[in-house]
PDB file of C-alpha atoms in Angstrom:
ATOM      1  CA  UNK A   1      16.557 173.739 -87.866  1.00  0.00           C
ATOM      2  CA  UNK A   2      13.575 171.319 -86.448  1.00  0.00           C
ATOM      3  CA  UNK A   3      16.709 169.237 -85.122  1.00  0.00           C
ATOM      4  CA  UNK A   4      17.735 172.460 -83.215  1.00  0.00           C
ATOM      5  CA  UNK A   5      15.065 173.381 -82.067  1.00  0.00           C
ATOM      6  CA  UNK A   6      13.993 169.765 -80.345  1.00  0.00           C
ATOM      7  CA  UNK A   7      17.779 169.963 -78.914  1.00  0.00           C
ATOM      8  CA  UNK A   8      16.890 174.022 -77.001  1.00  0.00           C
ATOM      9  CA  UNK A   9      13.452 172.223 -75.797  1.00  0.00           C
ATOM     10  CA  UNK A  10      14.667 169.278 -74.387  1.00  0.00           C
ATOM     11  CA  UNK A  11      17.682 170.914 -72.537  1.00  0.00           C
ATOM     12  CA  UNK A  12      15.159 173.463 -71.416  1.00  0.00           C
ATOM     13  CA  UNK A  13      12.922 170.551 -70.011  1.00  0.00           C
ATOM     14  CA  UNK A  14      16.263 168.705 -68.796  1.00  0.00           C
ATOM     15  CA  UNK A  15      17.013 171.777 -66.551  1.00  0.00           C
ATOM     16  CA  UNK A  16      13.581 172.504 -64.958  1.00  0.00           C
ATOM     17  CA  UNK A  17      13.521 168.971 -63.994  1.00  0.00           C
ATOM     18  CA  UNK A  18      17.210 168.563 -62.836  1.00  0.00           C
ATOM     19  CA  UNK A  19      18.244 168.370 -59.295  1.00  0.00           C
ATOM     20  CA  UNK A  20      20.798 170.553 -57.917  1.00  0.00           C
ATOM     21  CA  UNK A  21      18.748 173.680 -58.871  1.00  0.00           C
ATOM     22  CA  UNK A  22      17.177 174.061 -55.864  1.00  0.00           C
ATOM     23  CA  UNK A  23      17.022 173.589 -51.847  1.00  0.00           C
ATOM     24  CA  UNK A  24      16.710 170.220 -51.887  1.00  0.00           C
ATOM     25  CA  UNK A  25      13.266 168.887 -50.187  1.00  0.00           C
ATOM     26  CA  UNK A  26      13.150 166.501 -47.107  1.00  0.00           C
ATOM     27  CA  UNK A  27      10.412 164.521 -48.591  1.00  0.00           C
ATOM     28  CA  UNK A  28      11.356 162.616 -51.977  1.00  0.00           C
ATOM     29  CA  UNK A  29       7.982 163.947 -53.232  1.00  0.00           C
ATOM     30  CA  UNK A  30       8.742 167.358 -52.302  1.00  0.00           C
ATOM     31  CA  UNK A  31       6.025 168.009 -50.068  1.00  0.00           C
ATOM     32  CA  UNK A  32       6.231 169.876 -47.329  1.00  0.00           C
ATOM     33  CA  UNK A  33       3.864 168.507 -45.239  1.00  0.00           C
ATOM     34  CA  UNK A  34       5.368 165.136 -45.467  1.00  0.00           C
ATOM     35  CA  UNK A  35       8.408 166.781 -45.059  1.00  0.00           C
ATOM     36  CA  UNK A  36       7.597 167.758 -41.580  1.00  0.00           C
ATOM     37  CA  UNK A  37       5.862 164.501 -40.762  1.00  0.00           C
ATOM     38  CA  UNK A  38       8.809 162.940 -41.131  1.00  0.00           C
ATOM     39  CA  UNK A  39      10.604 164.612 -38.957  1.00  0.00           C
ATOM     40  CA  UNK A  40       8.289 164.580 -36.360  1.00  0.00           C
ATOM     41  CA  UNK A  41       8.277 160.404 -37.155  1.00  0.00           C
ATOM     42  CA  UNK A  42      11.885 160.604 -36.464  1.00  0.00           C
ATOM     43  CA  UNK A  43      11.892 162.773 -33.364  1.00  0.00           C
ATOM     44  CA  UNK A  44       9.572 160.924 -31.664  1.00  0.00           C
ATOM     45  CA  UNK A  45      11.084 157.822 -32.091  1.00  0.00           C
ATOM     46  CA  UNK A  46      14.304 158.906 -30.715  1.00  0.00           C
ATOM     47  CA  UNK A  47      12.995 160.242 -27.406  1.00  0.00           C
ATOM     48  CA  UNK A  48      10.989 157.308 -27.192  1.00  0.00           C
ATOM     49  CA  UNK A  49      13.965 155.480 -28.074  1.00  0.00           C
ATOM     50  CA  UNK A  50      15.767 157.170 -25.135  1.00  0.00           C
ATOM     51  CA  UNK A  51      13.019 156.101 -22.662  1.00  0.00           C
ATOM     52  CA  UNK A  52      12.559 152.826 -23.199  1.00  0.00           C
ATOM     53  CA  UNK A  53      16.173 152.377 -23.305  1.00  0.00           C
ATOM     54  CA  UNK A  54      16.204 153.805 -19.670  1.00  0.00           C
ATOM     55  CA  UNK A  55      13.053 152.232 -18.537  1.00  0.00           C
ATOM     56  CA  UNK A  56      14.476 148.670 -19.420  1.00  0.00           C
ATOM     57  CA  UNK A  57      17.621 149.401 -17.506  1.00  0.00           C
ATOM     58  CA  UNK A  58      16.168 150.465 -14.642  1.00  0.00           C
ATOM     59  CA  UNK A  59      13.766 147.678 -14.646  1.00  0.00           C
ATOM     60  CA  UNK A  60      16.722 145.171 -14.996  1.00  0.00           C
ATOM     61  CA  UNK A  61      19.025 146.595 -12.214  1.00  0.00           C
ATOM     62  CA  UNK A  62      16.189 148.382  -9.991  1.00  0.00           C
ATOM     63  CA  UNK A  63      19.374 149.084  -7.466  1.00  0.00           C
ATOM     64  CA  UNK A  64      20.475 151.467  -9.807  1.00  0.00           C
ATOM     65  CA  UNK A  65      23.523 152.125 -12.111  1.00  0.00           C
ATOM     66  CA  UNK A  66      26.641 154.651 -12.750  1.00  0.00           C
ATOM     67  CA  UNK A  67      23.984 155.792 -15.382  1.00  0.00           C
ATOM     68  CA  UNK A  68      21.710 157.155 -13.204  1.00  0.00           C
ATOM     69  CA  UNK A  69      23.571 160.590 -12.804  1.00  0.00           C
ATOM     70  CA  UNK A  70      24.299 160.866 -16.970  1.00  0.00           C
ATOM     71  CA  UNK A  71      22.954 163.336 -19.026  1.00  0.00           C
ATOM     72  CA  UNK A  72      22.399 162.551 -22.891  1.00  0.00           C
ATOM     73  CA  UNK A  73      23.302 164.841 -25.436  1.00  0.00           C
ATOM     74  CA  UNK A  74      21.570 163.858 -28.978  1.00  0.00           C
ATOM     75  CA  UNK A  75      22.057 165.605 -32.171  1.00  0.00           C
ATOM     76  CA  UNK A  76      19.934 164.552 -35.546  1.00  0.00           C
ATOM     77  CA  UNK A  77      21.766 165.491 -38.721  1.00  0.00           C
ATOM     78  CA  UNK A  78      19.663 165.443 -41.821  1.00  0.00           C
ATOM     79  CA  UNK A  79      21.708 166.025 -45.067  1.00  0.00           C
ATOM     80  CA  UNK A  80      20.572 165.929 -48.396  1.00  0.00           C
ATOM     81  CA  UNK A  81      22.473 165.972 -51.486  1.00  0.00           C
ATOM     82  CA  UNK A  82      20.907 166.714 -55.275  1.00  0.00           C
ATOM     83  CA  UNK A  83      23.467 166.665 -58.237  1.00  0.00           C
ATOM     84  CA  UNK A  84      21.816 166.907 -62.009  1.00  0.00           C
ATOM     85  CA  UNK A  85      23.960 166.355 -65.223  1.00  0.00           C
ATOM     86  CA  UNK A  86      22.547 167.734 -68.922  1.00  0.00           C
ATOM     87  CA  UNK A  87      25.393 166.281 -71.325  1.00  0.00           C
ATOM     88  CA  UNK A  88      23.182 166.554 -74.944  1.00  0.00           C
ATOM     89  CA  UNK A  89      25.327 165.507 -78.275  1.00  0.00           C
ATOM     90  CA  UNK A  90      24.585 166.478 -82.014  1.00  0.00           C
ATOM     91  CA  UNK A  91      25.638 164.805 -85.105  1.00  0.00           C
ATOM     92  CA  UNK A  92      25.726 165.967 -88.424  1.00  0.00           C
ATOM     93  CA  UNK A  93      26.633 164.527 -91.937  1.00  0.00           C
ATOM     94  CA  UNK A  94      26.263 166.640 -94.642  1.00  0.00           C
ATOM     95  CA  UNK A  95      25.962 165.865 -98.260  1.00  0.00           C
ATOM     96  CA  UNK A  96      28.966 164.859 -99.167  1.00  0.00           C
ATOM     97  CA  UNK A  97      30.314 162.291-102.364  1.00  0.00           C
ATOM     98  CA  UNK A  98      29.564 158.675-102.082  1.00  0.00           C
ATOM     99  CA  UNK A  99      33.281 158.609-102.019  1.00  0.00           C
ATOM    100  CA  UNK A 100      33.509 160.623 -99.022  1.00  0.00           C
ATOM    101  CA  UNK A 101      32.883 160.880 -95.479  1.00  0.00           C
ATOM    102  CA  UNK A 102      32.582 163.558 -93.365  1.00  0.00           C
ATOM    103  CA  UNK A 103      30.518 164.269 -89.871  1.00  0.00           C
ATOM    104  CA  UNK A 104      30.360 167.182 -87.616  1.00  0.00           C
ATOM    105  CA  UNK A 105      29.998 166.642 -83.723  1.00  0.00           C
ATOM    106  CA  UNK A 106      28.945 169.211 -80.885  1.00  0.00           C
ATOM    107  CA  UNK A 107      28.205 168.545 -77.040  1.00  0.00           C
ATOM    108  CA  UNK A 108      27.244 171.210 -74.267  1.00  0.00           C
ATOM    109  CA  UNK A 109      27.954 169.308 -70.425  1.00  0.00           C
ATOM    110  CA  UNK A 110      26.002 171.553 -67.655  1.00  0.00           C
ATOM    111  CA  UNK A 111      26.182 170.229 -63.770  1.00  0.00           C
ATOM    112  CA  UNK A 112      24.659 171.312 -60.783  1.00  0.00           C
ATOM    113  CA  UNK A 113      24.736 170.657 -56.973  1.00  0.00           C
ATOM    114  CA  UNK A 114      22.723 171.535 -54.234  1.00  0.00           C
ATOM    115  CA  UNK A 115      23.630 170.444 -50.424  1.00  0.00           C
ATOM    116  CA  UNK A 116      20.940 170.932 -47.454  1.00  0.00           C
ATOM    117  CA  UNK A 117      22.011 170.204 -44.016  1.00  0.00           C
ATOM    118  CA  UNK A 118      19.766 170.462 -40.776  1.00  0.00           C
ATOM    119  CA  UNK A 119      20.490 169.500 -37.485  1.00  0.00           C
ATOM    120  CA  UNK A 120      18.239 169.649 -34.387  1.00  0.00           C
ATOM    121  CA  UNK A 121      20.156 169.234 -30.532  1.00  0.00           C
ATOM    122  CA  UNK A 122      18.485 167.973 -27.595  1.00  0.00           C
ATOM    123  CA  UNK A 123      19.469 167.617 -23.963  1.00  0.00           C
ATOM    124  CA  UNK A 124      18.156 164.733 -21.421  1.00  0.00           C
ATOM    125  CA  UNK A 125      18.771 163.889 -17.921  1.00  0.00           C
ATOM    126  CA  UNK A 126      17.991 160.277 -17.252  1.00  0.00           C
ATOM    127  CA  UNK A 127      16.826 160.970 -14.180  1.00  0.00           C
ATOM    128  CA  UNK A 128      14.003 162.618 -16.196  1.00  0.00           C
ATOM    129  CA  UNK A 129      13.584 159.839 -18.862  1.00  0.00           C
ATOM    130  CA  UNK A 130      12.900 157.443 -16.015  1.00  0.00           C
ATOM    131  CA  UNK A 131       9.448 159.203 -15.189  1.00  0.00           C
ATOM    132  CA  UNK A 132       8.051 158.696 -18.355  1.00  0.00           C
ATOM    133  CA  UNK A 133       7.817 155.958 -21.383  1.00  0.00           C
ATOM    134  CA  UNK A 134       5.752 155.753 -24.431  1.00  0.00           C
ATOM    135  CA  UNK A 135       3.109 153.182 -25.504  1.00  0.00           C
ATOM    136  CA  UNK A 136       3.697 151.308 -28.329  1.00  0.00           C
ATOM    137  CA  UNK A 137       0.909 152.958 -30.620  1.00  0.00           C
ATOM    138  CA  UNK A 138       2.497 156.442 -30.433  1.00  0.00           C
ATOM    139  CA  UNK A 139       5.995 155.036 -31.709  1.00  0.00           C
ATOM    140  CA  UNK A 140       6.077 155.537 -35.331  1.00  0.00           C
ATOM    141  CA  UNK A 141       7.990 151.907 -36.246  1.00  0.00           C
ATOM    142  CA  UNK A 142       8.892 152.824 -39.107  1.00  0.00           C
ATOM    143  CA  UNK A 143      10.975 149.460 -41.180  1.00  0.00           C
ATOM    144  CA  UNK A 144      13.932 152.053 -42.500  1.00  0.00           C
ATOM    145  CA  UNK A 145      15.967 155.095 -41.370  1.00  0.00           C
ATOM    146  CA  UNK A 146      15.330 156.349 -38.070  1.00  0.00           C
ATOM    147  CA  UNK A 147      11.838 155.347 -36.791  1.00  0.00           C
ATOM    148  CA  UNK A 148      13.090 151.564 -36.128  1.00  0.00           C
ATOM    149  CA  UNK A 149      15.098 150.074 -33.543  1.00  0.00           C
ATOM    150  CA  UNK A 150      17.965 151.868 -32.662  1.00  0.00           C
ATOM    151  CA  UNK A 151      19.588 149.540 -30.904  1.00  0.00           C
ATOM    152  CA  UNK A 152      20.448 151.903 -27.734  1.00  0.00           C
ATOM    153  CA  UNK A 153      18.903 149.584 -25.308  1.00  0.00           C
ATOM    154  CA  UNK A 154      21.261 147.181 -26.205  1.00  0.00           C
ATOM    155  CA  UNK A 155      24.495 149.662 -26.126  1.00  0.00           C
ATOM    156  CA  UNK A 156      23.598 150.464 -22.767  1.00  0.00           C
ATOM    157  CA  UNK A 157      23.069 147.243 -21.389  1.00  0.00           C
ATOM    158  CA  UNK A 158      26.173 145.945 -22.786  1.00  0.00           C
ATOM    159  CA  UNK A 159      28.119 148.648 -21.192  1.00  0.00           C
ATOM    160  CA  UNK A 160      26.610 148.165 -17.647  1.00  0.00           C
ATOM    161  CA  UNK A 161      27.340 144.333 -18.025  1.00  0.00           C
ATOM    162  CA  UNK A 162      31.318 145.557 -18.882  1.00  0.00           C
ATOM    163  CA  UNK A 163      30.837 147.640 -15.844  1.00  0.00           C
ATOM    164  CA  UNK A 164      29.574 145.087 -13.440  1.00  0.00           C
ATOM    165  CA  UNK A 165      32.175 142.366 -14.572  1.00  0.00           C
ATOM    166  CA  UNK A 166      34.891 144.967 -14.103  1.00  0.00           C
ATOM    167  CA  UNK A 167      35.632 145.037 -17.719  1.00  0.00           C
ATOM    168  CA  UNK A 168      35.712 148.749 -17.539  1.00  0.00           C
ATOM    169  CA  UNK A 169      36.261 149.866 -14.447  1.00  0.00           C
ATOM    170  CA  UNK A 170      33.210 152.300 -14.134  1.00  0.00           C
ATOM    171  CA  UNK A 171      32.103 153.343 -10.728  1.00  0.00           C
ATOM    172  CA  UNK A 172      29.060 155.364  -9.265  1.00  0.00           C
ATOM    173  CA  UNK A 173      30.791 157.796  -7.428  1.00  0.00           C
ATOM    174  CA  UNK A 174      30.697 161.372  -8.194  1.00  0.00           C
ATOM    175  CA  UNK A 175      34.587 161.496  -8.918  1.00  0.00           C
ATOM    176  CA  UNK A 176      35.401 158.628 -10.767  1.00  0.00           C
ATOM    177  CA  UNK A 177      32.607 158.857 -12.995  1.00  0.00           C
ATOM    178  CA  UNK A 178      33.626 161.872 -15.030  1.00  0.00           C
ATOM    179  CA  UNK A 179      36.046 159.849 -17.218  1.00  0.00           C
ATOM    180  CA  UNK A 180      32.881 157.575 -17.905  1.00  0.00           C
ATOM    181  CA  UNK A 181      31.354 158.729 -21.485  1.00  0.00           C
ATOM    182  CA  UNK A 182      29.135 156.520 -23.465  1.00  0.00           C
ATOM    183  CA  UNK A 183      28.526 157.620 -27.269  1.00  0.00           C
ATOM    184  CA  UNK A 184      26.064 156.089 -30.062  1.00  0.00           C
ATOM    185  CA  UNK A 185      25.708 156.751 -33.458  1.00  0.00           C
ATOM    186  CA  UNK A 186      23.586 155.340 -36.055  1.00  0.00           C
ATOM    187  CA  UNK A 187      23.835 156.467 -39.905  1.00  0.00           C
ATOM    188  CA  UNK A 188      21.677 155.538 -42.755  1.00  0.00           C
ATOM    189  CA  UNK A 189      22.804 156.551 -46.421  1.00  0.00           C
ATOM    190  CA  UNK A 190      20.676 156.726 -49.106  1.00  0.00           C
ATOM    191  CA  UNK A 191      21.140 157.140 -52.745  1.00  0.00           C
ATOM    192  CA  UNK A 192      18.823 157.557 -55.458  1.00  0.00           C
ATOM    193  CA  UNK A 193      20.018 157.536 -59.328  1.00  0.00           C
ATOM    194  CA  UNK A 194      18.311 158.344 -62.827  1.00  0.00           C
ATOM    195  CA  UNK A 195      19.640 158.657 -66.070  1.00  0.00           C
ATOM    196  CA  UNK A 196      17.445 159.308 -69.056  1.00  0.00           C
ATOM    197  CA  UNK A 197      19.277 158.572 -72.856  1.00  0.00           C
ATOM    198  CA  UNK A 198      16.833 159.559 -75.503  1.00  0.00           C
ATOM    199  CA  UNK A 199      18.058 159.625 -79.392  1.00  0.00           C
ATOM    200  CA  UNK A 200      16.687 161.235 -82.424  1.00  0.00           C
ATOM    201  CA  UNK A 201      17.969 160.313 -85.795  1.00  0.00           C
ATOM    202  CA  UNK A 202      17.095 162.877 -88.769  1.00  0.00           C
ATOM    203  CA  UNK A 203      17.948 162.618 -92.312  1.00  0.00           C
ATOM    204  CA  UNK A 204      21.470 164.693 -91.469  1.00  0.00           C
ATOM    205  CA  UNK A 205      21.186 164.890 -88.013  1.00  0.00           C
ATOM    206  CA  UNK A 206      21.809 162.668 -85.110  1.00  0.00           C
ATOM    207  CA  UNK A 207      20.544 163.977 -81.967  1.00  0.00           C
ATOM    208  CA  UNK A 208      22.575 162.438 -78.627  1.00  0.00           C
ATOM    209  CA  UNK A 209      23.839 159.816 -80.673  1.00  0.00           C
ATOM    210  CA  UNK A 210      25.540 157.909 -77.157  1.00  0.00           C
ATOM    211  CA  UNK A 211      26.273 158.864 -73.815  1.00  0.00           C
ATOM    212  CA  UNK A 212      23.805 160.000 -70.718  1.00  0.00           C
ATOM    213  CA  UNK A 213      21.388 162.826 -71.748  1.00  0.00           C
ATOM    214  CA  UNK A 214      19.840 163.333 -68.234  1.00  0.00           C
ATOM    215  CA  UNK A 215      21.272 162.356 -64.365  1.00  0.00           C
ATOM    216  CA  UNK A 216      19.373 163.085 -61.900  1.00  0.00           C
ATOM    217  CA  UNK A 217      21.049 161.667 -58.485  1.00  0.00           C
ATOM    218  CA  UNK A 218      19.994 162.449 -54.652  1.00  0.00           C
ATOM    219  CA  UNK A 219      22.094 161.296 -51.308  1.00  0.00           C
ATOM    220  CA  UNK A 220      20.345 161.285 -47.785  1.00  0.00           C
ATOM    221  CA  UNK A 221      21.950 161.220 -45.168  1.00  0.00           C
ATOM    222  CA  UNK A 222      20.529 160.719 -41.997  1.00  0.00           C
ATOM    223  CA  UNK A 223      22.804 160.792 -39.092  1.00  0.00           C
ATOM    224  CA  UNK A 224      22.447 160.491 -34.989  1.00  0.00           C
ATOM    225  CA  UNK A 225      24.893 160.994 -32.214  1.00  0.00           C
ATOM    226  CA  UNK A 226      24.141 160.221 -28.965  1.00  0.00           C
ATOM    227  CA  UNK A 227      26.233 161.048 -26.170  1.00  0.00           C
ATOM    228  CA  UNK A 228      25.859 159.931 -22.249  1.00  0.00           C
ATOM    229  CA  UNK A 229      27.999 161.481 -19.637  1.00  0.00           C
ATOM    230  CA  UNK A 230      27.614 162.968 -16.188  1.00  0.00           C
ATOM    231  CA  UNK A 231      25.364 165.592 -15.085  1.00  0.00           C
ATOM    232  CA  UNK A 232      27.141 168.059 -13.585  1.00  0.00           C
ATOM    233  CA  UNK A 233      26.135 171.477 -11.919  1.00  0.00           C
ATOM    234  CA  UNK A 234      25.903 174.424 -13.826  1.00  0.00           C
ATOM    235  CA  UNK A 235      24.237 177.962 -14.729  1.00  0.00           C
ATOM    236  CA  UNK A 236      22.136 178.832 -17.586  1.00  0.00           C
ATOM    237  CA  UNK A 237      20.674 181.952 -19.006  1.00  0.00           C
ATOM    238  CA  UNK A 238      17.220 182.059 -20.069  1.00  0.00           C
ATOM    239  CA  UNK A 239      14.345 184.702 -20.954  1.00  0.00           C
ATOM    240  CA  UNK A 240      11.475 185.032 -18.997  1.00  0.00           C
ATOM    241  CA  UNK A 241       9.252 187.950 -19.269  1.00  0.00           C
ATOM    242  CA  UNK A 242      11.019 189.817 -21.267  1.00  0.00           C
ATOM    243  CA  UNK A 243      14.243 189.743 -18.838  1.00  0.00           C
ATOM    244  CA  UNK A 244      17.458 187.741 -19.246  1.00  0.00           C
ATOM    245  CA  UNK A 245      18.091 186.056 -15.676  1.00  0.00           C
ATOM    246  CA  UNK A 246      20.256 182.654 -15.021  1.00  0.00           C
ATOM    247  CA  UNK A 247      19.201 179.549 -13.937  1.00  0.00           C
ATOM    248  CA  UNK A 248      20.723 176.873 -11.901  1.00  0.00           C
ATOM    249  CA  UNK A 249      20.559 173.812 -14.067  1.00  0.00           C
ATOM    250  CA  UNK A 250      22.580 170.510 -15.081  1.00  0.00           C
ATOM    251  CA  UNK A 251      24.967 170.798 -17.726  1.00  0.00           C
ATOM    252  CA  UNK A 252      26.705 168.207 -19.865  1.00  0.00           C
ATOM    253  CA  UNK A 253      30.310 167.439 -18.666  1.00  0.00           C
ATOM    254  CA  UNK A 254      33.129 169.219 -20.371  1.00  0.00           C
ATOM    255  CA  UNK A 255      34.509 165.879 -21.687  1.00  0.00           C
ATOM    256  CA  UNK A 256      31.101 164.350 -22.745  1.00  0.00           C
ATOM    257  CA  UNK A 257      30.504 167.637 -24.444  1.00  0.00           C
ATOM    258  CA  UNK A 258      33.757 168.052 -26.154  1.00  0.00           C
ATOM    259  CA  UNK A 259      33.723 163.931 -27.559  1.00  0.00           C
ATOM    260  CA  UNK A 260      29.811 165.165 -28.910  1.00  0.00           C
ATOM    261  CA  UNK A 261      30.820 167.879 -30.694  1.00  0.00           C
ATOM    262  CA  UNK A 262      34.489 165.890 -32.038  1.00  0.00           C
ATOM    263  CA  UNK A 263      31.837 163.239 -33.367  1.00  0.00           C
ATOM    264  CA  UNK A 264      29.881 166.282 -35.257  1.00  0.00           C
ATOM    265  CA  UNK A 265      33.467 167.586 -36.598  1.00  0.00           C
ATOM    266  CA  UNK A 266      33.887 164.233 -38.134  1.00  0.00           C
ATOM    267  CA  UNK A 267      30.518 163.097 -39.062  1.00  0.00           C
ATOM    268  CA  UNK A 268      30.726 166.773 -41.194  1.00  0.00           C
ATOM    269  CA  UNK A 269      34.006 165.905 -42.791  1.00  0.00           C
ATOM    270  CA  UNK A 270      32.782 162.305 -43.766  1.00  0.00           C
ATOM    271  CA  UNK A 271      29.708 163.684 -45.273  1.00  0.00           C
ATOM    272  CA  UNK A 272      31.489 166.091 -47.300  1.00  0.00           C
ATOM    273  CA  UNK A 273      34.009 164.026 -48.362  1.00  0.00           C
ATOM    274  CA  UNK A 274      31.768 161.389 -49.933  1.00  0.00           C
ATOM    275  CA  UNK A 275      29.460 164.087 -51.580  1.00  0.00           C
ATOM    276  CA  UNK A 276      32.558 165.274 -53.163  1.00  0.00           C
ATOM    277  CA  UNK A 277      33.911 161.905 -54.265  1.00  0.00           C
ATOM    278  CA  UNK A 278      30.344 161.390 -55.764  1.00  0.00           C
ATOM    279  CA  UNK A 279      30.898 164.121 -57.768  1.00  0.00           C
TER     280      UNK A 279
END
């Protein structure tokens, strides 16, 4: 009976503790405030990002480039995944002849799985980018995920280098330039495993005699799309005072818009699938 009732505590304590039984948190440590720093961490180090990606291009070709007219569609996917396994095993011999051998064995196997996704859209013009750039204390510089380099000043100087050399025939005029789209992504995957395999052996009773007892495993996934295309014309509604009016604004091209949100289709159905295959 003591055997028993070790097994009903120790599941108990196994399923408090498990992941997949709630939203999963942001922050590893679950707290919320560093939850929301690191967003913030990761925000500002994209638009930062974005300006000094712009600022260096404009200081290398001061003439100008077919980028000048883009807009810049960016779209931060955070994804977290929290599977826990509780897989507890019970032996038991009972009295039994010396001539004889005889054992009894029981196993209960309880899973759970618990998938938060949040995404956060942002629009640019990089006419707009080009006013401003940040210092280098207020970038967060962070050595993983998505506060270091991302590399974007690089992307973009390597395409206007195709462009000038006539490797890609892109061109600054207003007609042409639609069918110019520029997209960057950058994914970091993360995945965090624990297993716990404690025995107890009694005088008839063996208590998870092999096998896991406890798996605790969490995937991040932190994705980012960028998207650069032309800025063209186009009418928004907004709120102001109360009243619904429309604005006259610049919109993202139907075809830069369309590749963004093909790149979100498929950065969804990647996700997915390797959550599931982790399974």
């Amino acid at each position: 009976m003591s055997a028993i009732r070790l097994l009903a505590l120790t599941m108990i304590m196994g399923a408090l503790l498990g992941c997949g039984l709630r939203v999963p948190p942001i922050d590893d440590s679950g707290d919320r405030v560093e939850g929301q720093r690191f967003v913030q961490a990761i925000l500002i180090n994209i638009t930062c990002e974005l300006r000094a990606a712009v600022a260096d291009l404009h200081a290398a070709f001061p003439g100008g480039t077919f980028l000048d007219g883009f807009g810049i569609q960016s779209t931060l996917t955070l994804t977290y995944d929290e599977k826990g396994a509780l897989a507890p095993g019970v032996t038991w011999t009972p009295p039994s002849p010396a001539t004889a051998v005889f054992s009894l064995g029981a196993g209960l196997s309880v899973s759970s799985d618990a998938t938060r996704t949040n995404k956060i859209d942002a629009y640019y013009l990089v006419s707009d980018l080009q006013k401003a750039t940040c210092s280098d204390e207020s970038r967060p510089n962070g050595a993983f995920l998505l506060q270091s380099d991302l590399k974007l000043s690089e992307w973009l100087f390597t395409a206007v280098s195709a462009s000038m050399t006539n490797t890609v025939n892109f061109k600054t005029t207003t007609i042409a330039v639609k069918d110019s789209i520029l997209q960057h992504q950058v994914k970091f995957v993360i995945n965090t495993n624990a297993t716990a395999t404690p025995s107890w052996t009694l005088t008839r009773v063996t208590v998870n005699p092999s096998g896991n007892f406890l798996s605790l495993d969490r995937t991040r996934t932190n994705d980012l799309t960028i998207t650069l295309g032309p800025a063209v014309p186009g009418v928004v509604e907004a709120t102001r005072n109360g009243r619904r009016i429309t604005v006259a604004s610049r919109v993202p091209d139907r075809r830069a818009a369309d590749l963004h949100l093909s790149a979100q289709i498929a950065n969804g159905i990647e996700t997915g699938v390797r959550n599931a295959l982790n399974r």
